[in-house]
Structure formats: structure tokens, C-alpha cells
XYZ file of C-alpha atoms in Angstrom:
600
model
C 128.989 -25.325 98.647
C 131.195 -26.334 101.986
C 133.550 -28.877 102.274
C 134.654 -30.864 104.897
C 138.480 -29.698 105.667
C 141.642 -31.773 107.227
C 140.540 -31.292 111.016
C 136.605 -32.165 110.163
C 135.656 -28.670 110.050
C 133.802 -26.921 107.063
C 136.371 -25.048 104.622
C 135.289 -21.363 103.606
C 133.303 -21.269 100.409
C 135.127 -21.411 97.040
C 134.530 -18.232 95.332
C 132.692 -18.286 91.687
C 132.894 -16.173 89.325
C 130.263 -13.579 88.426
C 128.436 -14.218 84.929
C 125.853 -13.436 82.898
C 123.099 -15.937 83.050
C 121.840 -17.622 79.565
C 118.430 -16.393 78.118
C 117.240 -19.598 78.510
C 118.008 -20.135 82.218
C 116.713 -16.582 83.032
C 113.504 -17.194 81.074
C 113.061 -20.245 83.188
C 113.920 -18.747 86.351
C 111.288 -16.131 85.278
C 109.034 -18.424 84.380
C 108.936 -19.701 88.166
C 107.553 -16.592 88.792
C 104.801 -16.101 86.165
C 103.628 -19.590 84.870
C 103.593 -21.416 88.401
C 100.909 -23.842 86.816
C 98.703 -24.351 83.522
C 95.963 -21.897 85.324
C 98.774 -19.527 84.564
C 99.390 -19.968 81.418
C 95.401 -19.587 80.712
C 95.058 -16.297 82.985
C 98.310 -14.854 80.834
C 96.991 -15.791 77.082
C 93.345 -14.376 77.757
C 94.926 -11.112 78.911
C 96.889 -11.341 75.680
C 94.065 -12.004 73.839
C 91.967 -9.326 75.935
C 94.501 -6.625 75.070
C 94.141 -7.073 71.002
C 90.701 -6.509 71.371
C 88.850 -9.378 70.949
C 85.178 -9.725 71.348
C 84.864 -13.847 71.186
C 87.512 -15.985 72.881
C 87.563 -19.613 72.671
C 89.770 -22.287 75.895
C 90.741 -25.832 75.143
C 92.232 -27.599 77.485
C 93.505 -31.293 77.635
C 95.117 -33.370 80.426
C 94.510 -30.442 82.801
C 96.183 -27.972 80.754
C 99.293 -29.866 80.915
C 98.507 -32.158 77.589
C 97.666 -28.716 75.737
C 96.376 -24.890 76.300
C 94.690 -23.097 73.143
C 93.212 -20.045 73.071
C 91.743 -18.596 70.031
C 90.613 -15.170 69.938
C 89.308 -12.412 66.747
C 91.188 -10.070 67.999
C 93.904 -7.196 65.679
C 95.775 -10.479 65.306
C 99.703 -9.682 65.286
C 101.843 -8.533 61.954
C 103.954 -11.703 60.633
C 107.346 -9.276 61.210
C 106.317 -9.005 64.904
C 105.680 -12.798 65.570
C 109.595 -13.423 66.027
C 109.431 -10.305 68.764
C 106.461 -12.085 70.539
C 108.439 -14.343 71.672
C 111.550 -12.463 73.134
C 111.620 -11.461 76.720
C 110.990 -7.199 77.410
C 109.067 -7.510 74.552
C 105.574 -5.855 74.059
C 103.725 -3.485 72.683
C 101.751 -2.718 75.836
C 104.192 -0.040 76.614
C 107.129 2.326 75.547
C 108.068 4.535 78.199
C 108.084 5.228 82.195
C 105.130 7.257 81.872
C 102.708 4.590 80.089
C 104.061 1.861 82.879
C 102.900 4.651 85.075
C 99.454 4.662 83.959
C 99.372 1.475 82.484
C 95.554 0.535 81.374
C 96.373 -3.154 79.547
C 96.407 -5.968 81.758
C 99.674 -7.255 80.092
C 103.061 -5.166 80.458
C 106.214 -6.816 81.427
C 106.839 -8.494 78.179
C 107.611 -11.834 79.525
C 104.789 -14.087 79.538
C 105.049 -15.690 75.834
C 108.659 -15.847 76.618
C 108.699 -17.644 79.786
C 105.757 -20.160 79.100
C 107.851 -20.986 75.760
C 111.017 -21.714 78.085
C 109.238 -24.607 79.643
C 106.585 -25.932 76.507
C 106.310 -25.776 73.491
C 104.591 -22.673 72.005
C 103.330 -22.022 68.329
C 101.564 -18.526 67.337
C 99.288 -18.725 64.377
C 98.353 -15.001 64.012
C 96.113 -12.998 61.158
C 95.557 -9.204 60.630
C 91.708 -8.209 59.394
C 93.750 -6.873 56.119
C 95.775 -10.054 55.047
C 95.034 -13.029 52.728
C 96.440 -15.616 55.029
C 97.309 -16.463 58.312
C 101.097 -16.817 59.275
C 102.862 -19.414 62.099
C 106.062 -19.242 63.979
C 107.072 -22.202 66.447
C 108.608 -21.376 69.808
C 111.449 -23.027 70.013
C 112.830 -20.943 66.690
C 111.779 -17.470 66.893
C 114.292 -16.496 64.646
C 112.936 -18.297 62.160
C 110.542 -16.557 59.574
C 107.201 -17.510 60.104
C 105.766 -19.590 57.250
C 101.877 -19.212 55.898
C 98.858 -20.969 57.456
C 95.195 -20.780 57.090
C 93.629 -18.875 60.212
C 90.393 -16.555 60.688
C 91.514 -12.883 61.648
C 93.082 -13.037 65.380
C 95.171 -15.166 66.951
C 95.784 -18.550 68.241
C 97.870 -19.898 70.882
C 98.330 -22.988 71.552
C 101.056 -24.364 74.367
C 102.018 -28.445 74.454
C 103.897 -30.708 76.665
C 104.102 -27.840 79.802
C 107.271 -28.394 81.720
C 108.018 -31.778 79.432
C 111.559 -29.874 79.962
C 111.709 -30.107 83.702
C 109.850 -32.802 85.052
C 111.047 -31.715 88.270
C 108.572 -28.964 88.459
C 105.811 -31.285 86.753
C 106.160 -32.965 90.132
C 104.396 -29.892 92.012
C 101.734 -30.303 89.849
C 98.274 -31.273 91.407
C 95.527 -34.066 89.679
C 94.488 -33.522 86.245
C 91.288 -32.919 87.798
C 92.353 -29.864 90.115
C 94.341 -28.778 87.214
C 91.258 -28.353 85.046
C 89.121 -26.556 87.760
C 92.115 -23.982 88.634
C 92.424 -23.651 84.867
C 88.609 -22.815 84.564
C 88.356 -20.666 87.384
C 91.122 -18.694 85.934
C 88.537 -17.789 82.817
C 85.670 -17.421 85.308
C 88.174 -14.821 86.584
C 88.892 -12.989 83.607
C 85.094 -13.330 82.209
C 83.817 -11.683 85.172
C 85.665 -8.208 83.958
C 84.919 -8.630 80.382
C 81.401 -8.704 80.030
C 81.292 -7.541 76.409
C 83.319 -10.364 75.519
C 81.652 -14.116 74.996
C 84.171 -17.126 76.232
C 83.558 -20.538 75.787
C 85.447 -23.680 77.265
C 86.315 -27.285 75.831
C 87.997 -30.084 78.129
C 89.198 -32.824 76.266
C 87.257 -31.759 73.235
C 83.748 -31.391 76.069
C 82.284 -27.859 76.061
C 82.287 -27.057 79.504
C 81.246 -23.344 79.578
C 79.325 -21.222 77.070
C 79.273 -17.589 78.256
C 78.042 -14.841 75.703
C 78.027 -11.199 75.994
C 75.993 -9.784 78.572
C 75.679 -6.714 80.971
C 77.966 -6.810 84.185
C 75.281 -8.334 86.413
C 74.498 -11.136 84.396
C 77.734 -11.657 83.890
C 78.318 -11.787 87.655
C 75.830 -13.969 88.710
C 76.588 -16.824 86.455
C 79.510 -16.487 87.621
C 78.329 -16.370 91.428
C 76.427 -19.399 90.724
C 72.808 -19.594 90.079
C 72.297 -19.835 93.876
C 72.570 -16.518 94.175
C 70.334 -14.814 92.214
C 67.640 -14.445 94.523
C 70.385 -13.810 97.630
C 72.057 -10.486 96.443
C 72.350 -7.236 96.455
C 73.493 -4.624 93.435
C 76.175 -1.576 94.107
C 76.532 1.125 92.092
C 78.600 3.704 93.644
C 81.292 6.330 93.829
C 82.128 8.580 91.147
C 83.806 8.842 88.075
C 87.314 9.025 89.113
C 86.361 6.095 92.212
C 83.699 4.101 91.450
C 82.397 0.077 92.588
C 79.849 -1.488 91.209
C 79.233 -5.341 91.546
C 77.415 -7.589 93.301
C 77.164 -8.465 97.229
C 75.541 -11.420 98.480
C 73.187 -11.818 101.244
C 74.735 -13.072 104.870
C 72.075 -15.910 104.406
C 73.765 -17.120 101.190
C 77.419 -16.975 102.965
C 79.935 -20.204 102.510
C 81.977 -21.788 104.611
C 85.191 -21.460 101.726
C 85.997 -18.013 100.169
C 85.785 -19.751 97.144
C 83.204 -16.831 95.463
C 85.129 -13.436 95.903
C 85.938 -11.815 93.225
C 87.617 -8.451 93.218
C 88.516 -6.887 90.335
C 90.863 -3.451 89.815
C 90.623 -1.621 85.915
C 89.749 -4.943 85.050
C 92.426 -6.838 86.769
C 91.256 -9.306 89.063
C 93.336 -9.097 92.504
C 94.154 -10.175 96.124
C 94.453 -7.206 98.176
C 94.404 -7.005 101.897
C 93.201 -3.273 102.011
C 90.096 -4.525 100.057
C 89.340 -7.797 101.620
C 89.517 -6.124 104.904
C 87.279 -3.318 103.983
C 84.949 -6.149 102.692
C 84.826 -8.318 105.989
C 84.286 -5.475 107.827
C 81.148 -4.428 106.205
C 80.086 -8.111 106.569
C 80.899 -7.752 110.267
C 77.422 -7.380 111.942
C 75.671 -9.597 110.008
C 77.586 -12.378 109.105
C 77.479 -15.348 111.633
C 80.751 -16.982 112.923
C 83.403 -17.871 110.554
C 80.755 -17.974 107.581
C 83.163 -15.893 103.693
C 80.617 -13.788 102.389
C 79.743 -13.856 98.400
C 80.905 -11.243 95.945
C 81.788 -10.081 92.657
C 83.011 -6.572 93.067
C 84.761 -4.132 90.185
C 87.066 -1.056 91.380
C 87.398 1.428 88.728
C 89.938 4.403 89.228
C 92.653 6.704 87.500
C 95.492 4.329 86.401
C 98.160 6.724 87.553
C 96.063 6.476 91.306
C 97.242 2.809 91.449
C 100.389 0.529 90.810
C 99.975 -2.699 89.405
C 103.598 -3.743 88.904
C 104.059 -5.379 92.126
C 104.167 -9.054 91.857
C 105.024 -11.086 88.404
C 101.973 -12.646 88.371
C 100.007 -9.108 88.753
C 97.598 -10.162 91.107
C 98.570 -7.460 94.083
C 98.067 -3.630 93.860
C 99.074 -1.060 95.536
C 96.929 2.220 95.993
C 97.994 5.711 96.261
C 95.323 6.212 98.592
C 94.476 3.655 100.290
C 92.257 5.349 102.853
C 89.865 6.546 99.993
C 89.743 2.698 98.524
C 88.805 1.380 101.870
C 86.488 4.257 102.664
C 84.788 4.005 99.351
C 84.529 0.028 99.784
C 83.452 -0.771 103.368
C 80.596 2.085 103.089
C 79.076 0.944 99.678
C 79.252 -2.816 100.612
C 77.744 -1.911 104.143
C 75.194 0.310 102.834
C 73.590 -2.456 100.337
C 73.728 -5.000 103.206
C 71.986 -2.564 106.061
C 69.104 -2.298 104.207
C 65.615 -2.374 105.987
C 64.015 -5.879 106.398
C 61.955 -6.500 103.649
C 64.246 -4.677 100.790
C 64.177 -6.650 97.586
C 67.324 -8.904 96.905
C 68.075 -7.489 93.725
C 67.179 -4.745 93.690
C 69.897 -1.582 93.375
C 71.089 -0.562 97.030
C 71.372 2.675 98.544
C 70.823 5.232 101.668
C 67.342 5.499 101.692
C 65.769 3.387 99.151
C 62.377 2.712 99.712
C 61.435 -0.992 98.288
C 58.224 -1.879 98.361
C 56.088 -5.574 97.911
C 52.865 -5.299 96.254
C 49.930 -6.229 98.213
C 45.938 -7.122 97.780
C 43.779 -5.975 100.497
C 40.548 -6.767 100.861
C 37.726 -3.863 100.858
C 36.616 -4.460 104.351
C 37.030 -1.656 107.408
C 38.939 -1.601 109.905
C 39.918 -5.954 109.237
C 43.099 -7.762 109.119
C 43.454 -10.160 105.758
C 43.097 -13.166 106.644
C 42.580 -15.430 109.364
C 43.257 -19.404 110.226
C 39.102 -20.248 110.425
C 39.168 -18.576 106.762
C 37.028 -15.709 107.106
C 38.945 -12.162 108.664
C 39.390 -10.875 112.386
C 38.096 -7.745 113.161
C 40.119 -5.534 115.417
C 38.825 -2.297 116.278
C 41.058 0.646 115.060
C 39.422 3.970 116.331
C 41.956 4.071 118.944
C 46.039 3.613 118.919
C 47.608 1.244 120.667
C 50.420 0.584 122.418
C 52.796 -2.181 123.917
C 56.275 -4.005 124.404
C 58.008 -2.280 121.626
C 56.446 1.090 122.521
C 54.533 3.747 120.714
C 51.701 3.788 119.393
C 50.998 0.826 116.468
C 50.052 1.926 113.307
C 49.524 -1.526 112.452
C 46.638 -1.075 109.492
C 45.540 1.678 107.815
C 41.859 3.087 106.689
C 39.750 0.999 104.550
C 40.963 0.017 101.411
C 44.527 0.511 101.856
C 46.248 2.049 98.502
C 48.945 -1.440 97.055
C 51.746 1.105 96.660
C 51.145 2.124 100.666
C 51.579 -1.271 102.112
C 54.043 -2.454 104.245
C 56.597 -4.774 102.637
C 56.770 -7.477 105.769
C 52.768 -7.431 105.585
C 50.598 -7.538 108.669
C 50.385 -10.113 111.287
C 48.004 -13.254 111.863
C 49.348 -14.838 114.995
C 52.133 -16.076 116.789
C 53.497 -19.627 116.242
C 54.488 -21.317 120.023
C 55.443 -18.562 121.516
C 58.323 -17.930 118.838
C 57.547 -17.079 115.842
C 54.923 -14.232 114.322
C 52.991 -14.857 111.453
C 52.279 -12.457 108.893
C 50.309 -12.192 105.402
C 52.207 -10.597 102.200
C 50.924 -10.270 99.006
C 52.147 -13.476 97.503
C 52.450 -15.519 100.471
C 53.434 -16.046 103.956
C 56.242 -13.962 106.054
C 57.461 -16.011 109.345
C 59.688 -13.590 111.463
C 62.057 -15.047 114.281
C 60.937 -12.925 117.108
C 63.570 -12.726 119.621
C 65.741 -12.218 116.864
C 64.142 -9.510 114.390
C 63.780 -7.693 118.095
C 67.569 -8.432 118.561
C 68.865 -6.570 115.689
C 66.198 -3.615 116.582
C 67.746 -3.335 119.937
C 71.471 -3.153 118.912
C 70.909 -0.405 115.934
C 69.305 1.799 118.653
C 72.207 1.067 121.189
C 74.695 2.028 118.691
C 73.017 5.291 117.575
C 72.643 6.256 121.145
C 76.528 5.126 121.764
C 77.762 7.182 118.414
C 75.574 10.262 119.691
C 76.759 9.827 123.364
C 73.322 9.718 124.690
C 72.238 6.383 125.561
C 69.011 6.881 127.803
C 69.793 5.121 131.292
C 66.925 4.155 133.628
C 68.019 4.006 137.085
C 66.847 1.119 138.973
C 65.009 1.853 142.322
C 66.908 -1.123 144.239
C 70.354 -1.620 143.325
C 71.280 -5.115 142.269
C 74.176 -6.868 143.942
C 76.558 -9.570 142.435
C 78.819 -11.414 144.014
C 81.867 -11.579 141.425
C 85.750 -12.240 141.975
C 88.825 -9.784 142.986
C 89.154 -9.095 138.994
C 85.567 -8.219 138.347
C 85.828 -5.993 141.154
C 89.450 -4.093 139.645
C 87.505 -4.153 136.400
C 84.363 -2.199 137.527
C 87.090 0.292 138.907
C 89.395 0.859 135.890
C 86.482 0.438 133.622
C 83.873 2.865 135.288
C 83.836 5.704 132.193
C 83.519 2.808 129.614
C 80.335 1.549 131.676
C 79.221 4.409 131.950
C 79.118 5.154 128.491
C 76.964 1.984 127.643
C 74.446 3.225 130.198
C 75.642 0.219 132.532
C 76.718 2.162 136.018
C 78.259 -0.332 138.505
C 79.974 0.306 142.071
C 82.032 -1.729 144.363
C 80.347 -2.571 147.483
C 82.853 -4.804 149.113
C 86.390 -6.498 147.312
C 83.595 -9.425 146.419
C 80.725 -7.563 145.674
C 79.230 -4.750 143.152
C 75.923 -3.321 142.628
C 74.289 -2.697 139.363
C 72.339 1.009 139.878
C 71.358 1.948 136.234
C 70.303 0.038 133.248
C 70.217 1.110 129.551
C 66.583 2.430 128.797
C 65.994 0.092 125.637
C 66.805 -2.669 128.044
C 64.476 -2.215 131.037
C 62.357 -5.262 130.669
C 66.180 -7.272 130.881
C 67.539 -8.536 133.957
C 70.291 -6.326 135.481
C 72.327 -9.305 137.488
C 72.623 -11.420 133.915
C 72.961 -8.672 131.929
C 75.659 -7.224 134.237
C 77.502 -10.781 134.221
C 77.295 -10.405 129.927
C 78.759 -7.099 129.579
C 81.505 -7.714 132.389
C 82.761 -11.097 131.086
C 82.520 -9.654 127.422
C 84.422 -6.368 128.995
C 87.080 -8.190 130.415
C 87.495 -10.356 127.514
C 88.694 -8.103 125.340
C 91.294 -6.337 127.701
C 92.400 -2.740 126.986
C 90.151 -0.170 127.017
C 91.913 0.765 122.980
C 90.447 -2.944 122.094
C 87.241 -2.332 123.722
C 86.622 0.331 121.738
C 87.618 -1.454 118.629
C 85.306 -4.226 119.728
C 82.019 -1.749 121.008
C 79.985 -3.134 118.857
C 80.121 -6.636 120.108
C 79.325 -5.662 123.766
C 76.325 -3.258 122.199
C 75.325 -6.438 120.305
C 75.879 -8.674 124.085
C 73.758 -6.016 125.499
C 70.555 -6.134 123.021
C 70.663 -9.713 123.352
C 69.269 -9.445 126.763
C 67.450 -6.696 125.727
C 65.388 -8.408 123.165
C 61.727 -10.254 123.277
C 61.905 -13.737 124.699
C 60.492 -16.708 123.147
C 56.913 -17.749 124.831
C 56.257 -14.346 125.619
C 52.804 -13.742 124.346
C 52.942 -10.634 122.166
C 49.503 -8.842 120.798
C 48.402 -8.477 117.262
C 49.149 -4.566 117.156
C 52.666 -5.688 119.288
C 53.449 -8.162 116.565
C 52.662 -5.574 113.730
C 54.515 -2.787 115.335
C 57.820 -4.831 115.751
C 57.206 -5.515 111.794
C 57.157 -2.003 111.061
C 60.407 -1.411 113.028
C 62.182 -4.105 111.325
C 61.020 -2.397 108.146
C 62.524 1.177 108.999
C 65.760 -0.754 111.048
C 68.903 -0.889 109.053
C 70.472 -4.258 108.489
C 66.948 -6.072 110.384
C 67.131 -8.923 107.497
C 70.171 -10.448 110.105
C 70.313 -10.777 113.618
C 73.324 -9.503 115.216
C 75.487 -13.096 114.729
C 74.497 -13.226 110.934
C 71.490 -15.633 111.287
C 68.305 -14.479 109.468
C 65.551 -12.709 111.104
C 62.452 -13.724 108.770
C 61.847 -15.751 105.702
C 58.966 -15.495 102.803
C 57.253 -18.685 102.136
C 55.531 -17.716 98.611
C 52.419 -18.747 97.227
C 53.964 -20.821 94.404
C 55.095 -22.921 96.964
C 52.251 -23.093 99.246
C 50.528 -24.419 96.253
C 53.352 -26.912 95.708
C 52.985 -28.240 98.393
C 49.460 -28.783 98.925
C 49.312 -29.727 94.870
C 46.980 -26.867 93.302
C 46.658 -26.781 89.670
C 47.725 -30.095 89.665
């Protein structure tokens, strides 16, 4: 500390003495670190009780954690000569040497939990091995004490009173009893999201709160996602032994506005990493609209010597050895199970290449479409192909009496709804597809194929458009000429205020050049360097298909409105336009008759 001195000015520091620090001061100075609220203390004894290997596991909570913490688990329970030891700091039995810390596979290590939670409450273990006749008790504030006998079913319990009654200081940082409860909760959704062999269960001032048996992973992850989700998801399953995911993405449709429901797990350990969040977002980065958090509950398994997760006190950061393999692994897997053709089942286990099919009744009529708005069925002559806007021919309905397993999962068209919106029959309802959209995403994928493969087909226009722009545009067009160029967009300066537009991507014929021209450019320039424009391709590709796409009030044929279902079917990622917003929705027949009150 300075002091003043005789002329006003601050005197030099007085020197103190270097000293040990008390055990209790440095188990409160630790416990800064590792109990920096009651969620803490929760996330900290369900690891404990994790690591004995219990199967049930029972929270009770009171005044937000801060009133009481007890958590009672069947697990090995802990030897009455060890109870003492539980209670010391550096103490465990996770690990003995460098080499288990350097593959450690329990989620608690360090040996200072117990020790720094009983620094700032008070702390009594009630422990009982599977072999004994009786429980046995030590208090925390006199571990040297022997313990003394108690009765207790085989495990442990825990229970922590009166946190930081010692330093109401710290008690002051402490939110409503209210947010104290729900950080304390989510803290066991947490842990019960890794643990799906284990049941939990949850009292709040003596109210049971949550009852969550064993179940597989997916269960497990969904009521944890929230029942909203269970028709908005889809499963992963993938890597290999030594690298593997699995989990549960949700659909861009089912996105929140708080990144309240990701959940990333590592061996078990849930975590915050920035090499996995990012790897995450990016996946979600075609298809999720504006500043929407996606929806996940996603499990990394690896070798424990392949990752260190002694970094932070609190254990909630990793670090990999390979972090390019993580992210790779990741960002494909997640990307995969959300480019999936429109029409996929939510659900249903993603992958390259999976064919999902809807079932489908047909009637036994030639050559007929089901269905029609008069009630009977519109014929439509199919001895010859057709074609139209979306090009080739329309294989829109197949020979009489079409096989269920055969039929398309988006169904077959019945109209088109003012000019916006097609109408199509499925086999257990009604499919209403956003035209200009679905036609949107179709676009784009083919842009960015062409773009990857360096061959985007450019149609040269007979009369070159002119544009009048400003002195930048123009030194734009100039340094930017090979990038153009290489989005099938060729421009040339005509005068310093004007350019003309010469060529046109093929896919985008039907758009016109000036606007389109005026997109990419102001899109071009937005982004700067030509390094960030290639970081940000994909969002002039996805400016270019929007002008590209079908227009509302065009009027589209039956065989046009068929064949742009059966390219949504075989596009990748078609469930989403290009900004995240969805391209078609099923209305069912359950709720067709809801609505109109059959069987009522």
C-alpha cells in the first residue's frame, strides 16, 4: 500500500515479508476458483458421485442451493479411514502419478473440490461401503476427527449448509434464489446429458422438480433439448473408434434466439470450447437465418491421452492435441445431418446418401394425379416428357399403380396457391412449398458445385448491359476482374462512370443482368480483400441465386411444379433457404381433421 510522504508525494512501498499462506486462506482462495456459486458445488458433487459409480443419484436443493446442497448417490461409498482424507486439499483417489493425469478418464482430479466448498460451508460426509453394517459420518469443519457411526444405504451422501455464511462478502455476488435454483438445475441437466445409464432426480424445497431414469443417449438428449424438439432434429453417429460424435442436431427451423440449448460434451465432460463451437456455427452457416443459436446436444469421444483437460479449475475448457481433426470431424458430421435432401425424416439417423422415404397411397388409376380441389382426379396425359423453367425433362408421375416404397417423399403437386406457393399431396397430408425459396436453395447448391469444380457455365448475353455506377465500382470491376470471372459474372469498364455486364451465369439466365450486377458488386465490395471474399464466396453465390430463383406470381405448370419437387428432393440442405428460413412445411392429416372436427 502507498503512503502519502512529507512533500505530498507517494512513498515507495513497504516491503513484506514472504510467507506461507494458511490452509484455510489457500482453500478459500481456491475455492474462488472452483465453487464460484451453488451451481458449482452441484456440478462438483455429481462428478464425485459419478466417479464411485453410481447408477441412481438423488439433488436437493433449498434457498437456491445456498440454504442447503445434498446429493445422495449408491455408489462404492468411501472407507470410514478415508473420510478424514476427503476432506484435505491434493487429495483423491482419481489419480497417483503424471501418467494417469495424462490420460485422466474421471471427471474429478485435482483433489480440491470437497476441500474448498468445506472452506466456505459447512460440509458433512455420511458414507457406506456395500460390505459394512453401518454407515459412518465425519463433519467438515473437524476432519481430524474420527468419524462416528450413522445409519445410511450403501453410497454416499453429501450434504453442504450455510454456503459462504463465512464470507458474506462473496454471498453478495450471489444472484436471486430463483436464478440460483435454475443455474443449479441446469448444472444436473448438464451432467445427466453424459450419463445416460444413470437415473437423477431433483427436489427444491422438498418439490420434485425432475425425474429422469435411465435411458439410451437420445432419449436422454431430447428431454433434455426440450420436448420441442423431438420432431425438429436430426441424429449423428459418426467417426470412429478412436474419434467419434454422436448426439443430436436440431433443425434451423427449431433455432433460438439464446444459446441456451448447446450442449457439448468431451469423455463425458461437458465443455466450452471455441474450436468446437466454431466448427458447430459453421456447419449451421447456410442454413441458419440471421443471428438465430442453433440446438444441440453433442458427445466427443476420443483417446484421453489425445486431449488435456487440466486447463481451468473449474474443468470446463479443453485443449486438443489435434485440433484440426476435432474440427474436421465436427463441422462435416454436423453439416452432413443438416444438408440432407428436402423431405428427409427429422429423426431419422443422418448420413451421405441416405435415402428417406414417406409412405404413400396411390390410387389405381393411369396416367392421374391424386387428387384434385372439385374432388374427383385430373388427368394429365403422360405418353410424352415434358419440359420447363427448371429444365429437363419432368418425371413428375410414374406408370399406373405406382409401387409405396417408389414414391417421392415431397409427393406430387395439385396447384399453385397466388402465385407463391405449390401445393402438393403426401401420404398423410398436405406439403406447401415456398417457391421462390425451395428454387433459391436449388440455385445456390448448383453455383457452388460449379464454383468448387471451376466450371460455372456462363451464357454470354447478345447485347451487353450498361450501368452507370461510381469511380469505386469502376476500380472494383478492375482489381476484381479474375474473381468475376470466376462466378461467371464478366464485367468491363466502358467509361470512369460506366461498365457493361457481357456474360451471365447459365443457372441464372432468366435473372436480370443490371440488378444482378448491382447485387454481386455491392456484396463484392462489401467485403473488401479479395482473401475475405474468398472466405465469404458463399454469401455472394447465395446473392447470386437469389436473383436467380423463381419469382412469386410467376405461373408455373403442373409437371414445372413437380419437377422443382423432385430437385428439392435430390438438393442437399433444400429443407432451408439460403438465410435459414424454411422452404416447405407438412400440414398432416391429423390436423386437417382437427381442424375441420372429424371423428368428433
Amino acid at each position: 500500500m502507498l503512503e502519502p510522504n512529507a512533500s505530498g508525494g507517494a512513498a515507495p512501498p513497504r516491503r513484506r515479508p514472504i510467507r506461507a499462506l494458511p490452509d484455510g486462506l489457500i482453500s478459500q482462495i481456491a475455492a474462488g476458483e472452483v465453487v464460484e456459486r451453488p451451481a458449482s458445488v452441484v456440478k462438483e458433487l455429481l462428478e464425485n458421485a459419478l466417479d464411485a459409480g453410481a447408477t441412481r443419484i438423488e439433488l436437493r436443493l433449498e434457498e437456491g442451493g445456498v440454504g442447503r446442497i445434498s446429493v445422495t448417490d449408491n455408489g462404492c461409498g468411501i472407507p470410514p479411514d478415508e473420510l478424514g482424507l476427503a476432506l484435505l486439499r491434493h487429495a483423491t483417489s482419481k489419480i497417483i502419478s503424471l501418467d494417469e493425469l495424462e490420460e485422466v478418464a474421471t471427471l474429478g482430479f485435482r483433489g480440491e473440490a470437497l476441500a474448498s466448498i468445506a472452506s466456505v460451508a459447512q460440509v458433512t460426509i455420511t458414507s457406506r461401503l456395500a460390505t459394512a453394517e453401518h454407515a459412518s459420518q465425519l463433519a467438515g469443519d473437524n476432519p481430524g476427527a474420527a468419524p462416528v457411526p450413522a445409519a445410511g444405504a450403501p453410497g454416499t451422501v453429501i450434504e453442504v449448509r450455510d454456503l459462504y455464511a463465512s464470507i458474506p462478502a462473496r454471498r453478495k455476488f450471489l444472484k436471486s434464489t430463483a436464478t440460483e435454483t435454475a443455474h443449479c438445475l441446469e448444472a444436473l441437466r448438464r451432467v445427466a446429458l453424459a450419463h445416460c445409464d444413470v437415473s437423477f432426480t431433483a427436489h427444491v424445497d422438498g418439490r420434485r422438480v425432475a425425474n429422469w431414469p435411465a435411458v439410451t443417449w437420445a432419449e436422454r438428449a431430447l428431454a433434455a433439448l426440450g420436448e420441442e424438439f423431438a420432431d425438429a432434429h436430426h441424429v449423428i453417429d459418426a467417426g470412429s473408434l478412436t474419434l467419434g460424435l454422436r448426439g443430436l442436431v436440431g433443425l434451423p427451423t427449431a433455432s433460438r434466439t439464446r444459446a441456451d440449448r448447446q450442449f457439448f460434451h468431451v469423455n463425458g465432460r461437458f465443455v466450452r470450447d471455441r474450436v468446437l463451437a466454431h466448427a458447430v456455427r459453421q456447419a449451421y452457416a447456410d442454413v441458419l437465418h440471421g443471428d438465430r443459436q442453433p440446438v444441440y446436444a453433442l458427445a466427443l469421444t476420443l483417446d484421453p491421452r489425445l486431449v488435456d483437460v487440466n486447463v481451468h479449475p473449474a474443468k470446463t475448457e479443453v485443449r486438443f492435441r489435434d485440433q484440426q481433426a476435432v474440427h474436421r470431424l465436427v463441422h462435416h458430421a454436423v453439416r452432413d445431418a443438416l444438408r440432407q435432401a428436402a423431405g428427409a425424416d427429422a429423426g431419422a439417423p443422418a448420413g451421405p446418401g441416405a435415402a428417406v422415404r414417406q409412405r404413400m397411397a396411390w390410387p389405381a388409376a393411369a396416367g392421374t394425379l391424386p387428387g384434385s380441389f372439385g374432388g374427383g382426379q385430373s388427368r394429365l396425359a403422360l405418353a410424352e416428357p415434358q419440359t420447363g423453367y427448371f429444365g429437363g425433362t419432368a418425371a413428375f408421375a410414374g406408370p399406373a399403380s405406382v409401387p409405396d416404397s417408389d414414391a417421392p417423399p415431397l409427393g406430387y403437386a395439385l396447384g399453385l396457391l397466388n402465385g407463391a406457393y405449390i401445393l402438393a399431396q403426401a401420404a398423410d397430408g398436405l406439403i406447401v412449398v415456398d417457391m421462390h425459396a425451395a428454387h433459391e436453395r436449388i440455385v445456390y447448391e448448383r453455383l457452388k458445385t460449379q464454383y468448387s469444380e471451376r466450371s460455372i457455365a456462363v451464357q454470354p448475353l447478345l447485347i451487353p448491359v450498361t450501368l452507370r455506377v461510381d469511380a469505386v465500382t469502376v476500380a472494383g470491376v478492375e482489381e476484381q476482374a479474375g474473381t468475376l470471372q470466376a462466378l461467371g459474372l464478366e464485367c468491363s469498364v466502358l467509361s470512369p462512370t460506366t461498365i457493361a455486364v457481357r456474360s451471365v451465369p447459365a443457372l441464372l439466365g432468366t435473372a436480370d443482368p443490371a440488378e444482378l450486377a448491382r447485387a454481386v458488386l455491392g456484396e463484392l465490395f462489401t467485403h473488401g480483400t479479395t482473401g475475405t471474399i474468398e472466405q465469404q464466396r458463399n454469401e455472394l453465390l447465395a446473392t447470386m441465386a437469389c436473383h436467380g430463383a423463381v419469382r412469386a406470381n410467376r405461373r408455373l405448370e403442373i409437371h414445372e411444379m413437380n419437377a422443382l419437387l423432385r430437385q428439392m428432393e435430390r438438393t442437399p440442405g433444400a429443407d432451408q433457404c439460403n438465410h435459414g428460413r424454411p422452404t416447405w412445411l407438412r400440414v398432416t392429416m391429423a390436423e386437417l381433421d382437427q381442424w375441420f372436427l372429424r371423428g368428433q
